[in-house]
């Protein structure tokens, strides 16, 4: 019997992405509410369920009122403009419709969607389950481990987006998932108004972490003379890293970037007897109103099949499978869950899923460089 799979979705990042990508449509509900971003989010959710075949779905959103991170650092995201009214309306509509569908939707007090994702990964691991984190942000790279992978949504939609595991993160950034927070804290994050360590960019941070393992080890080495840091990144960069301001910036960023893992989840991932909101299949009657509101009537049969388990005449014919041994984790029945590297993976086929294996990924092609994804 295979392990359970939890799909944990970053509602804020995907809704924002759909808001800007689909704004020209200007679609609204019958009562005049903007809905184009929610429609895009729900469509992506259906596509992700088709690709990954999860046993449960949880979606997190930021608390729009309070922020513990802003309490810690008042300048957090201060450079961002006010959300347009149509975006705020759609954030509320998304929570309303997704909850009505029976999906577990969490808006944690004072916290963000990232904290829901981190808590979901911990929740699944405790239940001997696997997690696929679906987001367009990079913050969740820190969550990757043997039981958690990240489906990073990029241009082209769900099927064109890379599924990242530890091996692929090392290939792309030169660091391990455990090193990602140190890496990000030194690099900084302009989108969150977090200034990195002056003169220490992404490449230098990766070199430093490769040589010394952690930023803490690097600072300890600098306190002892800095010979290892100098050997790794040179005297000039070591001098910049050795200033009190550099250490303070790193410490602040680490504190603000840290994800909370104690957000409670209702979904039960117990093998064979799981229950609670978000467990698939959902009730068909709970799906229809949401899809009618979003004018996704042509998608409803597919959603009923994927989310509610209803089998209709339009159910797809199974396609032949291919075998891959790259970047997979084994389950107790020997099945392998393939993490595809991106839109140009060798052997990538439209319609292939997380549980549907690909052709071997070790075959090289002219399009195998995935660094452009970042």
mmCIF file of C-alpha atoms in Angstrom:
data_model
loop_
_atom_site.group_PDB
_atom_site.id
_atom_site.type_symbol
_atom_site.label_atom_id
_atom_site.label_comp_id
_atom_site.label_asym_id
_atom_site.label_seq_id
_atom_site.Cartn_x
_atom_site.Cartn_y
_atom_site.Cartn_z
ATOM 1 C CA UNK A 1 0.000 0.000 0.000
ATOM 2 C CA UNK A 2 1.468 3.357 -1.053
ATOM 3 C CA UNK A 3 2.028 6.335 1.210
ATOM 4 C CA UNK A 4 -0.587 9.057 1.343
ATOM 5 C CA UNK A 5 0.177 12.281 -0.541
ATOM 6 C CA UNK A 6 -0.864 15.728 0.688
ATOM 7 C CA UNK A 7 -1.028 18.620 -1.775
ATOM 8 C CA UNK A 8 -0.294 21.865 0.115
ATOM 9 C CA UNK A 9 -1.114 24.973 -1.928
ATOM 10 C CA UNK A 10 0.151 28.542 -1.498
ATOM 11 C CA UNK A 11 -3.140 30.302 -2.130
ATOM 12 C CA UNK A 12 -1.750 33.826 -1.990
ATOM 13 C CA UNK A 13 1.089 33.354 -4.456
ATOM 14 C CA UNK A 14 -1.028 31.516 -7.013
ATOM 15 C CA UNK A 15 -3.955 33.916 -6.727
ATOM 16 C CA UNK A 16 -1.616 36.905 -7.192
ATOM 17 C CA UNK A 17 -0.109 35.220 -10.228
ATOM 18 C CA UNK A 18 -3.514 34.560 -11.774
ATOM 19 C CA UNK A 19 -4.692 38.066 -10.901
ATOM 20 C CA UNK A 20 -2.037 39.692 -13.075
ATOM 21 C CA UNK A 21 -1.977 37.029 -15.793
ATOM 22 C CA UNK A 22 -5.735 37.062 -16.382
ATOM 23 C CA UNK A 23 -6.594 40.681 -15.544
ATOM 24 C CA UNK A 24 -7.371 41.545 -19.153
ATOM 25 C CA UNK A 25 -10.354 39.182 -19.073
ATOM 26 C CA UNK A 26 -12.094 41.243 -16.388
ATOM 27 C CA UNK A 27 -14.375 38.296 -15.609
ATOM 28 C CA UNK A 28 -16.963 38.792 -12.882
ATOM 29 C CA UNK A 29 -19.584 36.687 -11.168
ATOM 30 C CA UNK A 30 -23.280 37.140 -11.901
ATOM 31 C CA UNK A 31 -23.524 39.457 -8.886
ATOM 32 C CA UNK A 32 -20.648 41.632 -10.124
ATOM 33 C CA UNK A 33 -17.719 40.345 -8.072
ATOM 34 C CA UNK A 34 -14.311 40.088 -9.753
ATOM 35 C CA UNK A 35 -13.439 36.430 -10.204
ATOM 36 C CA UNK A 36 -10.731 36.022 -12.858
ATOM 37 C CA UNK A 37 -7.937 35.278 -10.375
ATOM 38 C CA UNK A 38 -10.039 32.781 -8.410
ATOM 39 C CA UNK A 39 -10.950 31.089 -11.647
ATOM 40 C CA UNK A 40 -7.276 30.765 -12.532
ATOM 41 C CA UNK A 41 -6.432 29.402 -9.089
ATOM 42 C CA UNK A 42 -9.178 26.769 -9.207
ATOM 43 C CA UNK A 43 -8.160 25.730 -12.726
ATOM 44 C CA UNK A 44 -4.561 25.275 -11.546
ATOM 45 C CA UNK A 45 -5.772 23.273 -8.571
ATOM 46 C CA UNK A 46 -7.647 20.872 -10.839
ATOM 47 C CA UNK A 47 -4.567 20.522 -13.062
ATOM 48 C CA UNK A 48 -2.357 19.834 -10.034
ATOM 49 C CA UNK A 49 -4.712 17.154 -8.725
ATOM 50 C CA UNK A 50 -4.658 15.510 -12.148
ATOM 51 C CA UNK A 51 -0.857 15.544 -12.229
ATOM 52 C CA UNK A 52 -0.127 14.598 -8.617
ATOM 53 C CA UNK A 53 -3.139 12.459 -7.666
ATOM 54 C CA UNK A 54 -3.065 13.491 -3.992
ATOM 55 C CA UNK A 55 -5.123 11.961 -1.216
ATOM 56 C CA UNK A 56 -5.827 15.323 0.408
ATOM 57 C CA UNK A 57 -5.559 19.056 -0.315
ATOM 58 C CA UNK A 58 -4.912 21.979 2.018
ATOM 59 C CA UNK A 59 -4.691 25.613 0.894
ATOM 60 C CA UNK A 60 -3.138 28.417 2.931
ATOM 61 C CA UNK A 61 -3.657 32.175 2.712
ATOM 62 C CA UNK A 62 -1.975 35.090 4.496
ATOM 63 C CA UNK A 63 -3.781 36.747 7.385
ATOM 64 C CA UNK A 64 -4.809 40.071 5.776
ATOM 65 C CA UNK A 65 -5.112 41.879 9.101
ATOM 66 C CA UNK A 66 -2.141 40.987 11.314
ATOM 67 C CA UNK A 67 1.495 39.979 10.784
ATOM 68 C CA UNK A 68 3.878 38.606 13.382
ATOM 69 C CA UNK A 69 6.688 39.179 10.905
ATOM 70 C CA UNK A 70 5.794 42.849 10.610
ATOM 71 C CA UNK A 71 5.740 43.037 14.394
ATOM 72 C CA UNK A 72 9.286 41.674 14.348
ATOM 73 C CA UNK A 73 10.428 43.939 11.487
ATOM 74 C CA UNK A 74 8.114 46.925 10.781
ATOM 75 C CA UNK A 75 9.626 47.413 7.313
ATOM 76 C CA UNK A 76 8.576 43.916 6.241
ATOM 77 C CA UNK A 77 6.933 44.237 2.790
ATOM 78 C CA UNK A 78 6.643 47.987 3.421
ATOM 79 C CA UNK A 79 7.649 48.793 -0.159
ATOM 80 C CA UNK A 80 4.597 47.056 -1.599
ATOM 81 C CA UNK A 81 1.693 49.134 -2.827
ATOM 82 C CA UNK A 82 -1.807 48.660 -1.471
ATOM 83 C CA UNK A 83 -3.687 45.717 -2.914
ATOM 84 C CA UNK A 84 -6.233 46.715 -5.561
ATOM 85 C CA UNK A 85 -9.819 46.324 -4.321
ATOM 86 C CA UNK A 86 -10.474 43.649 -6.951
ATOM 87 C CA UNK A 87 -7.571 41.585 -5.594
ATOM 88 C CA UNK A 88 -8.773 41.883 -2.006
ATOM 89 C CA UNK A 89 -12.260 40.883 -3.116
ATOM 90 C CA UNK A 90 -10.917 37.808 -4.867
ATOM 91 C CA UNK A 91 -8.844 36.742 -1.881
ATOM 92 C CA UNK A 92 -12.058 36.661 0.138
ATOM 93 C CA UNK A 93 -13.962 34.960 -2.681
ATOM 94 C CA UNK A 94 -11.267 32.290 -2.977
ATOM 95 C CA UNK A 95 -11.508 31.421 0.717
ATOM 96 C CA UNK A 96 -15.302 31.299 0.459
ATOM 97 C CA UNK A 97 -15.494 29.101 -2.640
ATOM 98 C CA UNK A 98 -12.641 26.736 -1.798
ATOM 99 C CA UNK A 99 -14.004 26.187 1.707
ATOM 100 C CA UNK A 100 -17.424 25.524 0.220
ATOM 101 C CA UNK A 101 -15.892 22.857 -2.006
ATOM 102 C CA UNK A 102 -14.789 20.953 1.095
ATOM 103 C CA UNK A 103 -11.080 21.764 0.826
ATOM 104 C CA UNK A 104 -9.268 22.603 4.040
ATOM 105 C CA UNK A 105 -8.555 26.335 3.763
ATOM 106 C CA UNK A 106 -6.439 27.927 6.488
ATOM 107 C CA UNK A 107 -5.892 31.620 7.187
ATOM 108 C CA UNK A 108 -3.628 31.448 10.263
ATOM 109 C CA UNK A 109 -3.881 34.412 12.670
ATOM 110 C CA UNK A 110 -0.837 36.662 12.276
ATOM 111 C CA UNK A 111 0.843 34.243 9.885
ATOM 112 C CA UNK A 112 1.096 33.512 6.170
ATOM 113 C CA UNK A 113 0.491 30.817 3.604
ATOM 114 C CA UNK A 114 4.156 29.787 3.948
ATOM 115 C CA UNK A 115 3.479 28.808 7.550
ATOM 116 C CA UNK A 116 0.552 26.651 6.446
ATOM 117 C CA UNK A 117 2.812 24.912 3.922
ATOM 118 C CA UNK A 118 5.501 24.265 6.534
ATOM 119 C CA UNK A 119 2.933 22.979 9.013
ATOM 120 C CA UNK A 120 1.346 20.773 6.357
ATOM 121 C CA UNK A 121 4.713 19.213 5.529
ATOM 122 C CA UNK A 122 5.356 18.497 9.197
ATOM 123 C CA UNK A 123 1.823 17.138 9.637
ATOM 124 C CA UNK A 124 2.246 14.783 6.689
ATOM 125 C CA UNK A 125 5.666 13.570 7.787
ATOM 126 C CA UNK A 126 4.277 12.740 11.232
ATOM 127 C CA UNK A 127 1.624 10.630 9.491
ATOM 128 C CA UNK A 128 4.239 8.834 7.344
ATOM 129 C CA UNK A 129 2.841 10.645 4.305
ATOM 130 C CA UNK A 130 4.403 12.687 1.516
ATOM 131 C CA UNK A 131 3.814 16.352 0.707
ATOM 132 C CA UNK A 132 3.869 18.242 -2.560
ATOM 133 C CA UNK A 133 4.039 21.996 -1.960
ATOM 134 C CA UNK A 134 2.533 23.993 -4.828
ATOM 135 C CA UNK A 135 3.740 27.601 -4.980
ATOM 136 C CA UNK A 136 5.242 30.216 -7.276
ATOM 137 C CA UNK A 137 7.625 31.436 -4.542
ATOM 138 C CA UNK A 138 11.075 30.165 -3.612
ATOM 139 C CA UNK A 139 10.683 30.274 0.170
ATOM 140 C CA UNK A 140 9.387 26.703 0.298
ATOM 141 C CA UNK A 141 12.682 25.352 -1.053
ATOM 142 C CA UNK A 142 13.723 25.163 2.602
ATOM 143 C CA UNK A 143 11.003 22.540 3.186
ATOM 144 C CA UNK A 144 12.349 20.021 0.680
ATOM 145 C CA UNK A 145 13.413 16.694 2.171
ATOM 146 C CA UNK A 146 12.888 12.967 1.651
ATOM 147 C CA UNK A 147 9.114 13.315 2.008
ATOM 148 C CA UNK A 148 8.496 16.856 0.722
ATOM 149 C CA UNK A 149 8.942 18.200 -2.801
ATOM 150 C CA UNK A 150 8.019 21.564 -4.319
ATOM 151 C CA UNK A 151 5.977 22.074 -7.468
ATOM 152 C CA UNK A 152 7.157 25.564 -8.447
ATOM 153 C CA UNK A 153 4.580 27.172 -10.713
ATOM 154 C CA UNK A 154 6.128 29.069 -13.611
ATOM 155 C CA UNK A 155 4.908 30.395 -16.956
ATOM 156 C CA UNK A 156 3.178 27.660 -18.868
ATOM 157 C CA UNK A 157 0.994 26.344 -16.072
ATOM 158 C CA UNK A 158 1.058 23.276 -13.876
ATOM 159 C CA UNK A 159 2.229 20.773 -16.467
ATOM 160 C CA UNK A 160 5.147 22.985 -17.515
ATOM 161 C CA UNK A 161 6.300 23.643 -13.945
ATOM 162 C CA UNK A 162 9.258 21.901 -12.285
ATOM 163 C CA UNK A 163 8.939 19.478 -9.387
ATOM 164 C CA UNK A 164 11.976 20.080 -7.193
ATOM 165 C CA UNK A 165 13.682 17.713 -4.797
ATOM 166 C CA UNK A 166 17.015 17.974 -2.989
ATOM 167 C CA UNK A 167 19.046 16.720 -5.937
ATOM 168 C CA UNK A 168 17.519 19.209 -8.319
ATOM 169 C CA UNK A 169 17.897 22.081 -5.872
ATOM 170 C CA UNK A 170 21.598 21.257 -5.618
ATOM 171 C CA UNK A 171 21.813 21.232 -9.407
ATOM 172 C CA UNK A 172 20.093 24.596 -9.703
ATOM 173 C CA UNK A 173 21.506 26.565 -6.761
ATOM 174 C CA UNK A 174 24.455 24.542 -5.504
ATOM 175 C CA UNK A 175 23.015 24.176 -1.986
ATOM 176 C CA UNK A 176 20.974 21.717 0.052
ATOM 177 C CA UNK A 177 17.442 22.468 1.270
ATOM 178 C CA UNK A 178 18.783 22.738 4.823
ATOM 179 C CA UNK A 179 21.088 25.527 3.621
ATOM 180 C CA UNK A 180 18.416 27.447 1.763
ATOM 181 C CA UNK A 181 17.402 29.767 4.604
ATOM 182 C CA UNK A 182 21.024 30.782 5.256
ATOM 183 C CA UNK A 183 21.424 31.289 1.516
ATOM 184 C CA UNK A 184 18.288 33.428 1.255
ATOM 185 C CA UNK A 185 19.129 35.407 4.388
ATOM 186 C CA UNK A 186 22.536 36.369 3.005
ATOM 187 C CA UNK A 187 21.152 37.077 -0.467
ATOM 188 C CA UNK A 188 18.145 39.007 0.825
ATOM 189 C CA UNK A 189 14.628 39.147 -0.594
ATOM 190 C CA UNK A 190 13.628 42.374 -2.300
ATOM 191 C CA UNK A 191 9.997 41.273 -2.595
ATOM 192 C CA UNK A 192 9.756 41.188 1.210
ATOM 193 C CA UNK A 193 11.944 44.280 1.682
ATOM 194 C CA UNK A 194 14.666 42.218 3.343
ATOM 195 C CA UNK A 195 18.111 43.569 2.487
ATOM 196 C CA UNK A 196 20.810 40.934 2.211
ATOM 197 C CA UNK A 197 24.399 41.043 3.405
ATOM 198 C CA UNK A 198 26.159 43.798 1.462
ATOM 199 C CA UNK A 199 28.463 42.361 -1.179
ATOM 200 C CA UNK A 200 27.344 38.752 -0.667
ATOM 201 C CA UNK A 201 25.186 37.687 -3.580
ATOM 202 C CA UNK A 202 23.678 34.343 -4.479
ATOM 203 C CA UNK A 203 26.835 32.844 -6.015
ATOM 204 C CA UNK A 204 29.072 33.919 -3.143
ATOM 205 C CA UNK A 205 26.559 32.635 -0.594
ATOM 206 C CA UNK A 206 26.462 29.254 -2.332
ATOM 207 C CA UNK A 207 30.272 29.030 -2.367
ATOM 208 C CA UNK A 208 30.421 29.914 1.313
ATOM 209 C CA UNK A 209 27.822 27.335 2.306
ATOM 210 C CA UNK A 210 29.451 24.659 0.172
ATOM 211 C CA UNK A 211 32.734 25.203 1.994
ATOM 212 C CA UNK A 212 31.509 25.739 5.559
ATOM 213 C CA UNK A 213 28.069 24.142 5.685
ATOM 214 C CA UNK A 214 26.208 26.896 7.523
ATOM 215 C CA UNK A 215 26.376 30.652 7.933
ATOM 216 C CA UNK A 216 26.879 30.133 11.670
ATOM 217 C CA UNK A 217 30.011 28.116 10.934
ATOM 218 C CA UNK A 218 31.209 30.945 8.695
ATOM 219 C CA UNK A 219 30.727 33.569 11.394
ATOM 220 C CA UNK A 220 32.463 31.341 13.939
ATOM 221 C CA UNK A 221 35.387 30.955 11.542
ATOM 222 C CA UNK A 222 35.567 34.729 11.097
ATOM 223 C CA UNK A 223 35.696 35.117 14.881
ATOM 224 C CA UNK A 224 38.668 32.740 14.859
ATOM 225 C CA UNK A 225 40.559 34.559 12.099
ATOM 226 C CA UNK A 226 38.532 33.658 9.015
ATOM 227 C CA UNK A 227 40.993 31.400 7.209
ATOM 228 C CA UNK A 228 38.320 29.038 5.870
ATOM 229 C CA UNK A 229 36.005 31.866 4.828
ATOM 230 C CA UNK A 230 38.858 33.644 3.027
ATOM 231 C CA UNK A 231 39.761 30.426 1.221
ATOM 232 C CA UNK A 232 36.148 30.006 0.122
ATOM 233 C CA UNK A 233 35.170 33.515 -1.011
ATOM 234 C CA UNK A 234 38.313 35.662 -0.894
ATOM 235 C CA UNK A 235 39.566 38.408 1.425
ATOM 236 C CA UNK A 236 37.316 41.194 0.162
ATOM 237 C CA UNK A 237 34.081 39.226 0.545
ATOM 238 C CA UNK A 238 35.243 37.824 3.883
ATOM 239 C CA UNK A 239 35.841 41.358 5.126
ATOM 240 C CA UNK A 240 32.314 42.379 4.126
ATOM 241 C CA UNK A 241 30.843 39.334 5.826
ATOM 242 C CA UNK A 242 32.848 40.027 8.965
ATOM 243 C CA UNK A 243 31.217 43.362 9.786
ATOM 244 C CA UNK A 244 28.651 43.675 12.608
ATOM 245 C CA UNK A 245 26.140 44.972 10.073
ATOM 246 C CA UNK A 246 26.486 41.816 7.981
ATOM 247 C CA UNK A 247 25.814 39.534 10.915
ATOM 248 C CA UNK A 248 22.871 41.666 12.041
ATOM 249 C CA UNK A 249 21.325 41.548 8.552
ATOM 250 C CA UNK A 250 21.693 37.776 8.403
ATOM 251 C CA UNK A 251 20.205 37.287 11.872
ATOM 252 C CA UNK A 252 17.230 39.541 11.130
ATOM 253 C CA UNK A 253 16.506 37.871 7.812
ATOM 254 C CA UNK A 254 16.727 34.394 9.331
ATOM 255 C CA UNK A 255 14.274 35.388 12.058
ATOM 256 C CA UNK A 256 11.776 36.906 9.632
ATOM 257 C CA UNK A 257 12.097 34.123 7.052
ATOM 258 C CA UNK A 258 11.657 31.284 9.543
ATOM 259 C CA UNK A 259 8.433 29.369 8.911
ATOM 260 C CA UNK A 260 6.091 28.372 11.708
ATOM 261 C CA UNK A 261 5.275 24.660 11.758
ATOM 262 C CA UNK A 262 2.578 24.581 14.444
ATOM 263 C CA UNK A 263 -0.471 25.720 12.450
ATOM 264 C CA UNK A 264 -3.134 23.063 13.209
ATOM 265 C CA UNK A 265 -4.546 21.009 10.336
ATOM 266 C CA UNK A 266 -7.823 19.127 10.434
ATOM 267 C CA UNK A 267 -7.150 16.642 7.656
ATOM 268 C CA UNK A 268 -6.362 13.108 8.832
ATOM 269 C CA UNK A 269 -3.788 11.304 6.707
ATOM 270 C CA UNK A 270 -4.078 7.957 8.449
ATOM 271 C CA UNK A 271 -3.550 5.208 5.890
ATOM 272 C CA UNK A 272 -6.817 3.817 4.611
ATOM 273 C CA UNK A 273 -9.086 5.588 7.084
ATOM 274 C CA UNK A 274 -8.231 9.274 6.757
ATOM 275 C CA UNK A 275 -10.958 11.840 7.193
ATOM 276 C CA UNK A 276 -11.496 15.547 7.745
ATOM 277 C CA UNK A 277 -11.773 18.534 5.436
ATOM 278 C CA UNK A 278 -9.608 18.318 2.378
ATOM 279 C CA UNK A 279 -9.685 14.545 2.014
ATOM 280 C CA UNK A 280 -10.363 13.354 -1.501
ATOM 281 C CA UNK A 281 -12.813 12.506 -2.876
ATOM 282 C CA UNK A 282 -14.828 15.623 -2.092
ATOM 283 C CA UNK A 283 -18.613 15.674 -2.183
ATOM 284 C CA UNK A 284 -19.810 16.275 -5.742
ATOM 285 C CA UNK A 285 -22.648 18.504 -4.569
ATOM 286 C CA UNK A 286 -20.131 20.823 -2.897
ATOM 287 C CA UNK A 287 -18.182 21.313 -6.133
ATOM 288 C CA UNK A 288 -20.983 22.271 -8.497
ATOM 289 C CA UNK A 289 -21.905 25.658 -6.945
ATOM 290 C CA UNK A 290 -18.289 26.874 -6.985
ATOM 291 C CA UNK A 291 -17.692 25.883 -10.611
ATOM 292 C CA UNK A 292 -20.978 27.437 -11.683
ATOM 293 C CA UNK A 293 -20.085 30.674 -9.875
ATOM 294 C CA UNK A 294 -16.736 30.764 -11.685
ATOM 295 C CA UNK A 295 -18.368 29.895 -15.018
ATOM 296 C CA UNK A 296 -16.183 26.808 -15.302
ATOM 297 C CA UNK A 297 -19.007 24.555 -16.399
ATOM 298 C CA UNK A 298 -16.897 22.894 -19.112
ATOM 299 C CA UNK A 299 -14.303 22.003 -16.453
ATOM 300 C CA UNK A 300 -16.878 20.597 -14.038
ATOM 301 C CA UNK A 301 -16.940 17.024 -15.444
ATOM 302 C CA UNK A 302 -13.158 16.841 -15.149
ATOM 303 C CA UNK A 303 -13.269 18.315 -11.638
ATOM 304 C CA UNK A 304 -15.953 15.837 -10.590
ATOM 305 C CA UNK A 305 -13.786 12.992 -11.845
ATOM 306 C CA UNK A 306 -10.572 14.221 -10.219
ATOM 307 C CA UNK A 307 -11.872 15.804 -7.013
ATOM 308 C CA UNK A 308 -15.041 13.810 -6.356
ATOM 309 C CA UNK A 309 -14.136 10.489 -7.930
ATOM 310 C CA UNK A 310 -17.103 10.453 -10.298
ATOM 311 C CA UNK A 311 -16.480 8.390 -13.410
ATOM 312 C CA UNK A 312 -18.154 9.568 -16.596
ATOM 313 C CA UNK A 313 -18.016 8.668 -20.239
ATOM 314 C CA UNK A 314 -15.365 11.337 -20.756
ATOM 315 C CA UNK A 315 -12.855 9.711 -18.426
ATOM 316 C CA UNK A 316 -9.453 9.597 -20.170
ATOM 317 C CA UNK A 317 -7.985 6.419 -21.548
ATOM 318 C CA UNK A 318 -4.867 5.349 -19.575
ATOM 319 C CA UNK A 319 -1.597 6.052 -21.396
ATOM 320 C CA UNK A 320 1.435 3.752 -21.457
ATOM 321 C CA UNK A 321 3.925 4.374 -18.671
ATOM 322 C CA UNK A 322 7.659 4.898 -18.909
ATOM 323 C CA UNK A 323 10.203 4.162 -16.245
ATOM 324 C CA UNK A 324 12.401 6.710 -14.473
ATOM 325 C CA UNK A 325 14.887 6.283 -11.654
ATOM 326 C CA UNK A 326 15.989 9.908 -11.335
ATOM 327 C CA UNK A 327 14.961 11.975 -8.324
ATOM 328 C CA UNK A 328 12.320 9.598 -7.023
ATOM 329 C CA UNK A 329 11.402 8.464 -3.557
ATOM 330 C CA UNK A 330 10.185 4.929 -3.000
ATOM 331 C CA UNK A 331 6.974 3.977 -1.243
ATOM 332 C CA UNK A 332 6.280 0.775 0.635
ATOM 333 C CA UNK A 333 4.815 -0.856 -2.479
ATOM 334 C CA UNK A 334 7.863 -0.007 -4.570
ATOM 335 C CA UNK A 335 6.152 2.696 -6.583
ATOM 336 C CA UNK A 336 8.318 5.692 -7.477
ATOM 337 C CA UNK A 337 7.163 9.284 -7.442
ATOM 338 C CA UNK A 338 9.058 11.149 -10.128
ATOM 339 C CA UNK A 339 10.058 14.793 -9.570
ATOM 340 C CA UNK A 340 10.431 16.299 -13.022
ATOM 341 C CA UNK A 341 12.995 19.056 -13.432
ATOM 342 C CA UNK A 342 10.927 21.363 -15.595
ATOM 343 C CA UNK A 343 9.176 22.241 -18.757
ATOM 344 C CA UNK A 344 11.900 20.764 -20.992
ATOM 345 C CA UNK A 345 12.532 17.470 -19.219
ATOM 346 C CA UNK A 346 13.507 14.726 -21.656
ATOM 347 C CA UNK A 347 10.505 12.461 -22.038
ATOM 348 C CA UNK A 348 8.046 15.059 -20.724
ATOM 349 C CA UNK A 349 4.567 14.253 -21.966
ATOM 350 C CA UNK A 350 1.446 16.361 -21.693
ATOM 351 C CA UNK A 351 -0.869 14.712 -19.211
ATOM 352 C CA UNK A 352 1.886 12.978 -17.258
ATOM 353 C CA UNK A 353 1.385 13.134 -13.529
ATOM 354 C CA UNK A 354 3.349 13.091 -10.309
ATOM 355 C CA UNK A 355 2.471 9.428 -9.918
ATOM 356 C CA UNK A 356 2.850 8.717 -13.617
ATOM 357 C CA UNK A 357 6.503 8.017 -14.442
ATOM 358 C CA UNK A 358 8.500 9.756 -17.143
ATOM 359 C CA UNK A 359 11.196 8.661 -19.535
ATOM 360 C CA UNK A 360 14.696 8.555 -17.987
ATOM 361 C CA UNK A 361 15.869 12.025 -17.054
ATOM 362 C CA UNK A 362 19.564 11.284 -17.365
ATOM 363 C CA UNK A 363 19.321 11.598 -21.149
ATOM 364 C CA UNK A 364 20.790 14.970 -22.108
ATOM 365 C CA UNK A 365 19.150 17.340 -24.564
ATOM 366 C CA UNK A 366 19.843 20.842 -25.749
ATOM 367 C CA UNK A 367 17.038 22.078 -23.510
ATOM 368 C CA UNK A 368 18.137 20.387 -20.278
ATOM 369 C CA UNK A 369 19.498 23.536 -18.589
ATOM 370 C CA UNK A 370 16.948 24.504 -15.938
ATOM 371 C CA UNK A 371 18.740 27.509 -14.426
ATOM 372 C CA UNK A 372 16.454 29.826 -16.378
ATOM 373 C CA UNK A 373 13.632 28.800 -14.053
ATOM 374 C CA UNK A 374 15.088 31.084 -11.407
#
